[in-house]
Tab-separated table of C-alpha atoms and ligand atoms in Angstrom:
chain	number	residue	atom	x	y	z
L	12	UNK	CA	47.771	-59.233	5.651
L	13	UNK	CA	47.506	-56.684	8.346
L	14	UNK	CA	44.337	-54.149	8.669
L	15	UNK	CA	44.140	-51.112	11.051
L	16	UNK	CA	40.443	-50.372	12.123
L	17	UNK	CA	39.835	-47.049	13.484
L	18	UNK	CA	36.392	-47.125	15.895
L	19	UNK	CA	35.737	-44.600	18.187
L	20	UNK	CA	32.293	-44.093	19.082
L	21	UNK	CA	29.213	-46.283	20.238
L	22	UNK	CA	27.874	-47.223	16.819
L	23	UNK	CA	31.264	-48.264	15.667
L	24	UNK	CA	31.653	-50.274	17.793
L	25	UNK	CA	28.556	-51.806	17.419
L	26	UNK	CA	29.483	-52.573	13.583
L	27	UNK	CA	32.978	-53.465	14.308
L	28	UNK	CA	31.996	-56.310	16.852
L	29	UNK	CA	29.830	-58.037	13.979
L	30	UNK	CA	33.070	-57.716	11.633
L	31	UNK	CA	36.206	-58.537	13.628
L	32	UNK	CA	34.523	-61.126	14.543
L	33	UNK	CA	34.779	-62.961	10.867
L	34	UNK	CA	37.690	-60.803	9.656
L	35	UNK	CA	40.228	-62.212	12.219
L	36	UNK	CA	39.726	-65.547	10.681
L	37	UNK	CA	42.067	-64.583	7.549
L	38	UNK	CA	43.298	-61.408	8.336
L	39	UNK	CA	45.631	-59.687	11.521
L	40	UNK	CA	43.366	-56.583	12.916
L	41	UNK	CA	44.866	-53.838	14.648
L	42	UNK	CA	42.234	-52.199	16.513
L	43	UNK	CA	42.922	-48.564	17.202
L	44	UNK	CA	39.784	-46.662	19.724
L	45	UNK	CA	40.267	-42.976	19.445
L	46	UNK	CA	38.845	-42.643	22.523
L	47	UNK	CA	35.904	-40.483	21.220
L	48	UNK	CA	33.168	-41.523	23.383
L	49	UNK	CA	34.728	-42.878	26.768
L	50	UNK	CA	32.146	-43.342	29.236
L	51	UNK	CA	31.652	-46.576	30.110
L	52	UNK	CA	28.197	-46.756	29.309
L	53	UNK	CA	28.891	-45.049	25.947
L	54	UNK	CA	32.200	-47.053	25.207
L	55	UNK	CA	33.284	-49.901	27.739
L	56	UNK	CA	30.078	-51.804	28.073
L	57	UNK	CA	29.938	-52.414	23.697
L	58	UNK	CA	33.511	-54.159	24.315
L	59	UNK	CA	32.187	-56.224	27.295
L	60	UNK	CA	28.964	-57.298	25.667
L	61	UNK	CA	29.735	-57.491	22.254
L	62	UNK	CA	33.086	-59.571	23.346
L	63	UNK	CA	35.225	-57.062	21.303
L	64	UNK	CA	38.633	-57.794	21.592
L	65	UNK	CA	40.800	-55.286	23.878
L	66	UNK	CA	41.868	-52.279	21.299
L	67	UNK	CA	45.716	-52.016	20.576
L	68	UNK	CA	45.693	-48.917	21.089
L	69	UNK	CA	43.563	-46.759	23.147
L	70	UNK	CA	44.409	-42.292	21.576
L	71	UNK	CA	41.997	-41.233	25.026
L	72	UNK	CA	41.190	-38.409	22.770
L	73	UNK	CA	38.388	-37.817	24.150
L	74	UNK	CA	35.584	-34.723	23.510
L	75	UNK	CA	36.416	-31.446	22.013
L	76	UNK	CA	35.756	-29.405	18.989
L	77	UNK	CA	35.266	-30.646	15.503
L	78	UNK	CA	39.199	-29.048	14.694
L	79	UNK	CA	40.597	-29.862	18.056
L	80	UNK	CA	39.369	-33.383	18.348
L	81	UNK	CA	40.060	-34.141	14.593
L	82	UNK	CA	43.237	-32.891	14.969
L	83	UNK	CA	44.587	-34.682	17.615
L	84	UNK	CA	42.740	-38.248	16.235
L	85	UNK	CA	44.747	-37.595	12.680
L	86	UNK	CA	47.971	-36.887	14.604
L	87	UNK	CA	47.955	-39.855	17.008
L	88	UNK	CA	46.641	-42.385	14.078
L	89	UNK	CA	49.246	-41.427	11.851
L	90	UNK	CA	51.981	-42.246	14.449
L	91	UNK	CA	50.025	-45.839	14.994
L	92	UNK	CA	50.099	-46.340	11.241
L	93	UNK	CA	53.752	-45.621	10.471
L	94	UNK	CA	54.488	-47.698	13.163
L	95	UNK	CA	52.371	-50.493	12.411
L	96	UNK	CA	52.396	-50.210	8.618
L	97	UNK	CA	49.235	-52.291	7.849
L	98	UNK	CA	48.157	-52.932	4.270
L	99	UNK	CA	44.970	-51.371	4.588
L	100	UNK	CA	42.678	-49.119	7.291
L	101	UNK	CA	39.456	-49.388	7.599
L	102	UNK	CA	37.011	-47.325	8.786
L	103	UNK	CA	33.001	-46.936	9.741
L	104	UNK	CA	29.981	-44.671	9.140
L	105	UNK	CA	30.527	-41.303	9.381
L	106	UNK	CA	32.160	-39.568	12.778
L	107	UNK	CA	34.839	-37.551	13.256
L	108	UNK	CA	37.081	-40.742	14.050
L	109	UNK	CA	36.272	-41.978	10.597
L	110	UNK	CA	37.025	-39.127	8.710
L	111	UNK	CA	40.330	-39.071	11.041
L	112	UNK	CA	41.028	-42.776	10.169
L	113	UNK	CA	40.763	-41.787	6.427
L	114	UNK	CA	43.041	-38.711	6.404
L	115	UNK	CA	45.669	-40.407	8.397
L	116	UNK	CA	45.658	-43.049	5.746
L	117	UNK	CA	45.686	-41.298	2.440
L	118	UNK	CA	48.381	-39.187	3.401
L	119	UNK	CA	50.423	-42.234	4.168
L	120	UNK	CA	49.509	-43.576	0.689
L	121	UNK	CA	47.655	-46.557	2.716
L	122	UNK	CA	44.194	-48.091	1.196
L	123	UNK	CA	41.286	-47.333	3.110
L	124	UNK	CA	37.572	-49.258	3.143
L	125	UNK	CA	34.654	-47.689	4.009
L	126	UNK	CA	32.146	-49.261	5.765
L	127	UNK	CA	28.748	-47.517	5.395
L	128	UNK	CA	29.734	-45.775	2.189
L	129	UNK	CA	27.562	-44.060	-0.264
L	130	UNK	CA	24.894	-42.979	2.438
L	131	UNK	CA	23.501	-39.268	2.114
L	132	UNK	CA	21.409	-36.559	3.758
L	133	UNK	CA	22.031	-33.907	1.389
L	134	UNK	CA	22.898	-31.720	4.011
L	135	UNK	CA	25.921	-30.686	4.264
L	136	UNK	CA	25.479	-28.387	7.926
L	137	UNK	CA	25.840	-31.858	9.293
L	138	UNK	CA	29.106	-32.818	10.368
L	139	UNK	CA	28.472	-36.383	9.582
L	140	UNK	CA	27.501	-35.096	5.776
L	141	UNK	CA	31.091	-33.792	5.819
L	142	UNK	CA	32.998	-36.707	6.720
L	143	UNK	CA	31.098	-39.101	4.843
L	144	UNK	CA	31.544	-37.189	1.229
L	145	UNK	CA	35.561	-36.495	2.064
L	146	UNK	CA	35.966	-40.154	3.437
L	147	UNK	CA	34.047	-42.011	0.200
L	148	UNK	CA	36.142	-39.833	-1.945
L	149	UNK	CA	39.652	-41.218	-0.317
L	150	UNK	CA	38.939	-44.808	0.048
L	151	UNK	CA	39.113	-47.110	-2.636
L	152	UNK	CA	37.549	-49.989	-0.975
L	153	UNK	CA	33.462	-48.668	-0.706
L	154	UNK	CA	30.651	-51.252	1.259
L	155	UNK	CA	27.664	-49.868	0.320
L	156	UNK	CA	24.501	-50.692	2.610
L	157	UNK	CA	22.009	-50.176	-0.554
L	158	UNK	CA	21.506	-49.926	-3.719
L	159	UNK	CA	20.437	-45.953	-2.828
L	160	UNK	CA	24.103	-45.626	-1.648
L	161	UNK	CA	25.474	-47.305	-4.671
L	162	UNK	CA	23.624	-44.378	-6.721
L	163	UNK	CA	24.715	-41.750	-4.673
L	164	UNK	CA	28.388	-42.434	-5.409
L	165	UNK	CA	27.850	-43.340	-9.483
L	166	UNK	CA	26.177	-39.722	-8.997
L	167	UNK	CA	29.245	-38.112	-7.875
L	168	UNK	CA	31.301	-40.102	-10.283
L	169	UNK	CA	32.589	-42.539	-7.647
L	170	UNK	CA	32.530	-46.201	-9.610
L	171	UNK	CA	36.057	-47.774	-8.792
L	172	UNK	CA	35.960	-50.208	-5.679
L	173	UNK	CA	32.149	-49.748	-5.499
L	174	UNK	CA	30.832	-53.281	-3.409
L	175	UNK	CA	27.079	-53.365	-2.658
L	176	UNK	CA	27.584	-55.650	0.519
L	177	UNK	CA	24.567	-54.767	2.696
L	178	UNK	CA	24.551	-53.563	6.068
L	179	UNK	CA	26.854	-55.403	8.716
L	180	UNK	CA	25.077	-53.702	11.382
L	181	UNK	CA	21.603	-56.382	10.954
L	182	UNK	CA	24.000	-59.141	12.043
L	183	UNK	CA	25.020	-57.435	14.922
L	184	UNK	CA	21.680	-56.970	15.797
L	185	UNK	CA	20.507	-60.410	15.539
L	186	UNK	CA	23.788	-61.420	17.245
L	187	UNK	CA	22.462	-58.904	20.167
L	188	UNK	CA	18.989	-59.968	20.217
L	189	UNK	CA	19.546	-63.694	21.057
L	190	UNK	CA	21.912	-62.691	23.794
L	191	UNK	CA	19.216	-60.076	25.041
L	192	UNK	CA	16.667	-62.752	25.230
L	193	UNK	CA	18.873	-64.419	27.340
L	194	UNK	CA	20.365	-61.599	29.307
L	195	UNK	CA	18.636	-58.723	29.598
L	196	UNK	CA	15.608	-57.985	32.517
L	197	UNK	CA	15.675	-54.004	31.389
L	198	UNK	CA	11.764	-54.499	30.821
L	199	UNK	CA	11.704	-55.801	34.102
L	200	UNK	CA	13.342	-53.549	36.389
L	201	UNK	CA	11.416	-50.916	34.279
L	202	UNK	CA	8.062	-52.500	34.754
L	203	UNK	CA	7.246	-52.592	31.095
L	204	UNK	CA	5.133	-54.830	29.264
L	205	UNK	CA	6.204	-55.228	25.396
L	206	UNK	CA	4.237	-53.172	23.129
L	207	UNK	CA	2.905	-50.723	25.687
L	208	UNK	CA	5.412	-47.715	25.714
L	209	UNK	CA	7.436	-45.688	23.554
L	210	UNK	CA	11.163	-45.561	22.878
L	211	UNK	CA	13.098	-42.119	22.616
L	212	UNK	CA	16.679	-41.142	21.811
L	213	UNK	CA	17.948	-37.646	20.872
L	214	UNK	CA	21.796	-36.857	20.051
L	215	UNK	CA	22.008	-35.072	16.587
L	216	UNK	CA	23.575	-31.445	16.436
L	217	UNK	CA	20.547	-30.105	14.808
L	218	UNK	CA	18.553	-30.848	17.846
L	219	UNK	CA	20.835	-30.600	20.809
L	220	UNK	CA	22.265	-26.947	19.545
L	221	UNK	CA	19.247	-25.478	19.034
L	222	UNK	CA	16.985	-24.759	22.602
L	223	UNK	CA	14.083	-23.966	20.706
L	224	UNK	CA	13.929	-26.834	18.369
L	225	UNK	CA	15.207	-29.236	22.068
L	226	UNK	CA	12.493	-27.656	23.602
L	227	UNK	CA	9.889	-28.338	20.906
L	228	UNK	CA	10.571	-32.213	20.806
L	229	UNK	CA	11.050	-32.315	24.335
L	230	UNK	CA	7.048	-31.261	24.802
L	231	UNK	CA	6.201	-33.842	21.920
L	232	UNK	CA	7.903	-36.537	23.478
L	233	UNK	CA	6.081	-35.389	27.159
L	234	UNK	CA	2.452	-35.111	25.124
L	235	UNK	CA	3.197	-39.001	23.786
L	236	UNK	CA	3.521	-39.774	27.225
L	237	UNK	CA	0.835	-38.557	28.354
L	238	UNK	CA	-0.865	-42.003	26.591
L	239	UNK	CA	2.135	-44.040	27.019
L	240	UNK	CA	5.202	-44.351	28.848
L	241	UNK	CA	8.493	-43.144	26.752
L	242	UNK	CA	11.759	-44.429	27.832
L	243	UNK	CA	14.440	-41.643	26.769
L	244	UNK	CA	17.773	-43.174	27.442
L	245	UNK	CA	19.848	-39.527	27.197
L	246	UNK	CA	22.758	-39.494	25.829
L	247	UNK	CA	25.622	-37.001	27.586
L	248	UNK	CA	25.490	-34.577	24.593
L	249	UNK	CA	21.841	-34.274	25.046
L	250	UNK	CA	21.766	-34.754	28.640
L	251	UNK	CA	23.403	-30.661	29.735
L	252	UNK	CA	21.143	-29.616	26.884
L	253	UNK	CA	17.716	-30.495	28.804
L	254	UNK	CA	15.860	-27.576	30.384
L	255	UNK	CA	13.442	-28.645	33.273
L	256	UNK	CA	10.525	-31.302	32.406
L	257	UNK	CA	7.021	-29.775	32.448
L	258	UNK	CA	4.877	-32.150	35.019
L	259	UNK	CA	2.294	-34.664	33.678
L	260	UNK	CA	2.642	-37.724	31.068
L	261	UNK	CA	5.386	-40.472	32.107
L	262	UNK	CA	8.447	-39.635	30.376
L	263	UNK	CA	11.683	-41.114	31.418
L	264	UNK	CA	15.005	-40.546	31.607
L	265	UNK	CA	17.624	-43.180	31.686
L	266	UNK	CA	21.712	-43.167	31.442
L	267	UNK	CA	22.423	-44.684	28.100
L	268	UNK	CA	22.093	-48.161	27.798
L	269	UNK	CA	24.184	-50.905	27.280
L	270	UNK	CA	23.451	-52.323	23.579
L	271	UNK	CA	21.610	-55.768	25.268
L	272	UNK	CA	19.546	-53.667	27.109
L	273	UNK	CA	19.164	-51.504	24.304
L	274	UNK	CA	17.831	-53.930	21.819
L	275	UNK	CA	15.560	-54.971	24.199
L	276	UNK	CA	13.932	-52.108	24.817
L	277	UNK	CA	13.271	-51.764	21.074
L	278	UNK	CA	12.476	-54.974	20.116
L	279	UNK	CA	9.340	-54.144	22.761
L	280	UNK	CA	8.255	-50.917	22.020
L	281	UNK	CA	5.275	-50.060	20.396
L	282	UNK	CA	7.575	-46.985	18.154
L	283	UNK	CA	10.334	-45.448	18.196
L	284	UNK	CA	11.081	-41.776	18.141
L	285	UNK	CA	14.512	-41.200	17.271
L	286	UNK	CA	17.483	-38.980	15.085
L	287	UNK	CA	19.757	-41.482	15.720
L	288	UNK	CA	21.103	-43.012	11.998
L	289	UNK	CA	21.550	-47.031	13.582
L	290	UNK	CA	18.138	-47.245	15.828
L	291	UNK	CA	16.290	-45.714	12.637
L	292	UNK	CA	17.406	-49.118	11.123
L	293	UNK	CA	16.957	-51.297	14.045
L	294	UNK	CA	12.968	-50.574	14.220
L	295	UNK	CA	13.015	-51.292	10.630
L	296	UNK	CA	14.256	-54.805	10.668
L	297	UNK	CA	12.689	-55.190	14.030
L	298	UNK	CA	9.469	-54.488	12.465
L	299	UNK	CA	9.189	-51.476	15.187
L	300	UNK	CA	7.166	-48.654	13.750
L	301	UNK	CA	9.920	-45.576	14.094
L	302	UNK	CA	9.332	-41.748	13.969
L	303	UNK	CA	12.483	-40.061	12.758
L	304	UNK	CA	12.788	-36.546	14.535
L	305	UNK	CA	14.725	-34.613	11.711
L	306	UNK	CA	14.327	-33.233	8.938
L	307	UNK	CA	15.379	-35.897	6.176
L	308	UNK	CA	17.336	-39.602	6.467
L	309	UNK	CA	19.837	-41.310	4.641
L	310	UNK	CA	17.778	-44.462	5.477
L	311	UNK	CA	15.336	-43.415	2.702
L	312	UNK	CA	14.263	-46.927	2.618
L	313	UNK	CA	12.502	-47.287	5.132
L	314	UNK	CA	10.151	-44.779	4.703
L	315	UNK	CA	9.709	-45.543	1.187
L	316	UNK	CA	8.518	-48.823	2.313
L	317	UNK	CA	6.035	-46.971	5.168
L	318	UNK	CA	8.089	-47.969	8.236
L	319	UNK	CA	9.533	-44.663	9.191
L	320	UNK	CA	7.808	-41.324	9.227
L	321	UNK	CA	10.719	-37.999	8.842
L	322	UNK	CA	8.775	-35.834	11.501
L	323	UNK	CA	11.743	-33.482	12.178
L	324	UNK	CA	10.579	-31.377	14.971
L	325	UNK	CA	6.978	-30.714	14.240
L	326	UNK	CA	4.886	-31.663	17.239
L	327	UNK	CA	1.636	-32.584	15.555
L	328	UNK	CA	3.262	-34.753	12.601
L	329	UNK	CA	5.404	-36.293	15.969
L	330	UNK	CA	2.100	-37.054	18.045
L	331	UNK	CA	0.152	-38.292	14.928
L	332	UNK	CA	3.121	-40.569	13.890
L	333	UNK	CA	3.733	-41.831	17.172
L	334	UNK	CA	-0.251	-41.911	18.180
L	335	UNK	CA	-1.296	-44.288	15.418
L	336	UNK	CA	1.525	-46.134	14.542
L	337	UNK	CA	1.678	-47.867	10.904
L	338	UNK	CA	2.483	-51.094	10.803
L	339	UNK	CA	2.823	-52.146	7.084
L	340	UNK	CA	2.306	-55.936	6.252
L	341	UNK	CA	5.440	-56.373	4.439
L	342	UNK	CA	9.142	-55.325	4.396
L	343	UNK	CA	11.572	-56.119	2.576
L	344	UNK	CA	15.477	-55.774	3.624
L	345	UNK	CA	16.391	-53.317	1.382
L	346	UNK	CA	19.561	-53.023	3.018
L	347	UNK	CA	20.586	-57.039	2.618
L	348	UNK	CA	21.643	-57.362	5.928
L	349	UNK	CA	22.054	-61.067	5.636
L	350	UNK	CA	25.214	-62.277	4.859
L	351	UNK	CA	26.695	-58.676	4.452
L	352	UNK	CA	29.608	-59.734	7.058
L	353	UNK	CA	30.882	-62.395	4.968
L	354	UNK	CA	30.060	-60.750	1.127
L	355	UNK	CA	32.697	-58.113	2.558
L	356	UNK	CA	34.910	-59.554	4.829
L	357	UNK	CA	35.751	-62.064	1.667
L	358	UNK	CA	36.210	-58.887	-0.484
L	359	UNK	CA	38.342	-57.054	2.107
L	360	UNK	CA	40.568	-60.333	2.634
L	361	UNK	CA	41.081	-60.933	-0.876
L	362	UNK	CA	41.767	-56.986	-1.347
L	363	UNK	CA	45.025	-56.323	1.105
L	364	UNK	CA	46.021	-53.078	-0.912
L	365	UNK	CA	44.069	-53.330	-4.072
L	366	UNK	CA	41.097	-51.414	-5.260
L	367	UNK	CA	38.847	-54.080	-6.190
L	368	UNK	CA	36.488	-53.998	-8.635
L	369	UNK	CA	32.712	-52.740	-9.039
L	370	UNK	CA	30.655	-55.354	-8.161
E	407	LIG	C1	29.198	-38.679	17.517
E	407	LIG	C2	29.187	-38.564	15.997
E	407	LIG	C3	27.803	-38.881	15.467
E	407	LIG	C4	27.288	-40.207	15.983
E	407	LIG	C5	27.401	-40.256	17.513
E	407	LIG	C6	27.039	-41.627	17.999
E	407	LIG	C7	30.737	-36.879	15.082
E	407	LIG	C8	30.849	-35.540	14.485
E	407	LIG	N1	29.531	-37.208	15.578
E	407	LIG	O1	28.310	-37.685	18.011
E	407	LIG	O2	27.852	-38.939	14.049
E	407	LIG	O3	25.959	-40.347	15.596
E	407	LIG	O4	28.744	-39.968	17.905
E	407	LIG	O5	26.632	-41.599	19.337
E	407	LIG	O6	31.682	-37.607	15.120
E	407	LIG	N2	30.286	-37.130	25.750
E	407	LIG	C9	30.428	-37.628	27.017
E	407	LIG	N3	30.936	-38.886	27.153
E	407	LIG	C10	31.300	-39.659	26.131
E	407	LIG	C11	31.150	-39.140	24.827
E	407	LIG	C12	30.637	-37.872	24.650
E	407	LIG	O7	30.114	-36.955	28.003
E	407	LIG	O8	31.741	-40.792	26.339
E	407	LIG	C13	29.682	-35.785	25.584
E	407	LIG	C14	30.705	-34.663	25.584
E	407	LIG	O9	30.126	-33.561	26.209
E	407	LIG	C15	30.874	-34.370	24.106
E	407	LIG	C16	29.482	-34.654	23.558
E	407	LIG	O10	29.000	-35.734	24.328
E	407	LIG	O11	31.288	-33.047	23.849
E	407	LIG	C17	29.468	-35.022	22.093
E	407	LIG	O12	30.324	-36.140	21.842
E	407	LIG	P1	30.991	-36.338	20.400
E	407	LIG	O13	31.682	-37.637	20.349
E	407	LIG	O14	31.767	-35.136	20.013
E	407	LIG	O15	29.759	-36.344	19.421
E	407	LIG	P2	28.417	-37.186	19.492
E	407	LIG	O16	27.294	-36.236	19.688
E	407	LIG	O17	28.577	-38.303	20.449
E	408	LIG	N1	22.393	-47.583	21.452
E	408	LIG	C1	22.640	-48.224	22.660
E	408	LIG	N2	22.291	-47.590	23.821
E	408	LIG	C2	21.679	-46.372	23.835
E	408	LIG	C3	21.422	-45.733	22.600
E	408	LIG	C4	21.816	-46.355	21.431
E	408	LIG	O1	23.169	-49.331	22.682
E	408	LIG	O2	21.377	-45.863	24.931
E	408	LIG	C5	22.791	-48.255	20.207
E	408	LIG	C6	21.653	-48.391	19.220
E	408	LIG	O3	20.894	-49.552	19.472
E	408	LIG	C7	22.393	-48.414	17.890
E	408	LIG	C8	23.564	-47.504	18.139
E	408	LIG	O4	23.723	-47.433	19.546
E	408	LIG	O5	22.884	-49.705	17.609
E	408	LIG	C9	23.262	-46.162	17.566
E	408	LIG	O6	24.117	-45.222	18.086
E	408	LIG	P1	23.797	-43.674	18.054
E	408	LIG	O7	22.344	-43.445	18.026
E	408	LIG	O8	24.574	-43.081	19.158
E	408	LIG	O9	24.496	-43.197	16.703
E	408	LIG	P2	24.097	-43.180	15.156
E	408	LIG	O10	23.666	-44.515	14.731
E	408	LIG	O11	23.044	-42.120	14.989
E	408	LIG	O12	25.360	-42.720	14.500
């Protein structure tokens, strides 16, 4: 059985790395990178760490409009798949690579899995919103992270191929976490103690388009650290987007990290401020108290269960949040993260070009 996987930016690959890892036992993977994100910080570094194997094929896409860069990722996939004719592609989360992947597949009448499937915001201005409604209503082959996303799909009549597996990205955290025990010094040669700063990351659409809205978390994040230190690792969307810092509080700004690094930083911090979809679920199971800067979450979750406050861009519900912390005394995984890689790699192997059943 062969199986094209389409990654193409940092959290994919993140996801990916926990997968191939299994899948290649039983399966031959074709890795296709669309060349999305291509820094090496933002793409390079994942492979090196994470011990991802070398992609088969690189598309050096690259950035560019929604149209432009969707375009050319559907156009240079297609020409991989009709060459490679695999029995199945499969795809992750919710970027303009997966909903690339997906196209370039149905058109050639080839399966596709979804990885990350069901998840919802309810806001369809997001591009991500977009990509993840088309992509779980092409693929026939759905791993759903929750029971939340199971719900969401039965609610827009999507029951065929339905799998709640859990969420592959908890073992590739707890894969990264041992290694950053072992390898990482970020707290270090950043003079941090655990549990005395504040993590920040900032990338979404919504809050790197708008200047006002930049501007307005930008001040909450400097008022936090006016009581703590906040590490801000930018990334490059964000990164032209920031006006100049007002002086006072100890905010700082770092490349982005590699992911050892990374999970270091927020297995120590004392919360989180973030928009980012993955991290949001990282301070969960890390037991990391997280402030989500937007305006709702798919990861509903884990603020059901008290561990994430939706500020969106309101500096006092920000400062409060972040301020005084809450740190409830129990959490359960809602998202089954153990043993997700397995529950679907089995499905996916035993599924070359089949749409599986409901489970
Ligand atoms: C993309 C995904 C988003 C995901 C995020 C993960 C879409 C629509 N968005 O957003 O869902 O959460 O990745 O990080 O697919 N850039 C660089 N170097 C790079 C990559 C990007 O400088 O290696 C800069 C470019 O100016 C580019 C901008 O970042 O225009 C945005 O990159 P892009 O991949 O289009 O979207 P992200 O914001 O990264
Ligand atoms: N991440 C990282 N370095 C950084 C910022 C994020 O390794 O500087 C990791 C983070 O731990 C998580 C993933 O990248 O695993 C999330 O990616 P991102 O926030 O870019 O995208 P999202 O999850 O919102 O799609």
């Amino acid at each position: 059985m062969k199986i094209v996987t389409i990654v193409g930016a940092r959290p994919q690959f993140i996801k990916a790395a926990a997968v191939s890892r299994v899948l290649r036992q039983d399966v031959r993977e074709v890795l296709v990178h669309t060349g999305q994100h291509y820094d090496d910080n933002m793409s390079q570094v994942f492979f090196d760490e994470l011990e991802i194997p070398r992609p088969d094929y690189n598309l050096g896409i690259g950035s560019g409009g929604h149209g432009v860069q969707t375009g050319a990722m559907l156009a240079g996939i297609e020409e991989i798949l009709l060459k490679e004719k695999p029995d199945r592609v499969l795809v992750y989360g919710d970027t303009n690579s997966t909903l690339a992947g997906t196209l370039a597949a149905a058109k050639l009448h080839i399966p596709v899995a979804h990885v990350e499937a069901g998840l919802r915001s309810f806001n369809r201005r997001m591009p991500e919103e977009i990509n993840r409604v088309l992509t779980d209503h092409v693929a026939d082959l759905l791993f759903c992270p929750s029971k939340t996303a199971v719900a969401n799909l039965t609610a827009e009549g999507v029951h065929d191929g339905v799998h709640l597996v859990g969420d592959v990205m908890y073992e590739a955290l707890m894969h990264a976490v041992t290694l950053a025990h072992q390898k990482s010094d970020v707290l270090e040669r950043l003079n941090l103690t655990p549990s005395s700063y504040a993590l920040a990351t900032i990338h979404r659409a919504e809050n790197t388009d708008d200047p006002e809205r930049l501007a307005r978390l930008m001040a909450a994040l400097q008022e936090v650290s006016c009581k703590m230190p906040v590490i801000f690792p930018v990334h490059p969307r964000t990164r032209g987007k920031l006006g100049p810092l007002a002086a006072g509080g100890d905010l700082r700004l770092l490349d982005p990290q590699g992911y050892l690094d990374m999970v270091r930083l927020e297995a120590g911090a004392s919360v989180i401020l973030t928009d980012s979809g993955g991290i949001q679920k990282e301070a969960y199971w890390l037991r990391v108290p997280c402030v989500t800067l937007r305006d709702e979450t798919e990861w509903v979750e884990t603020v059901a269960q008290g561990w994430n406050v939706v500020a969106g861009a309101d500096c006092d519900v920000i400062l409060g949040a972040a301020r005084q912390p809450v740190r409830p005394k129990t959490r359960d995984d809602a998202y089954r993260g153990e043993g997700s890689v397995m529950r679907l790699t089995a499905i996916l192997a035993g599924n070359a070009g089949a749409g599986g059943g409901g489970e």
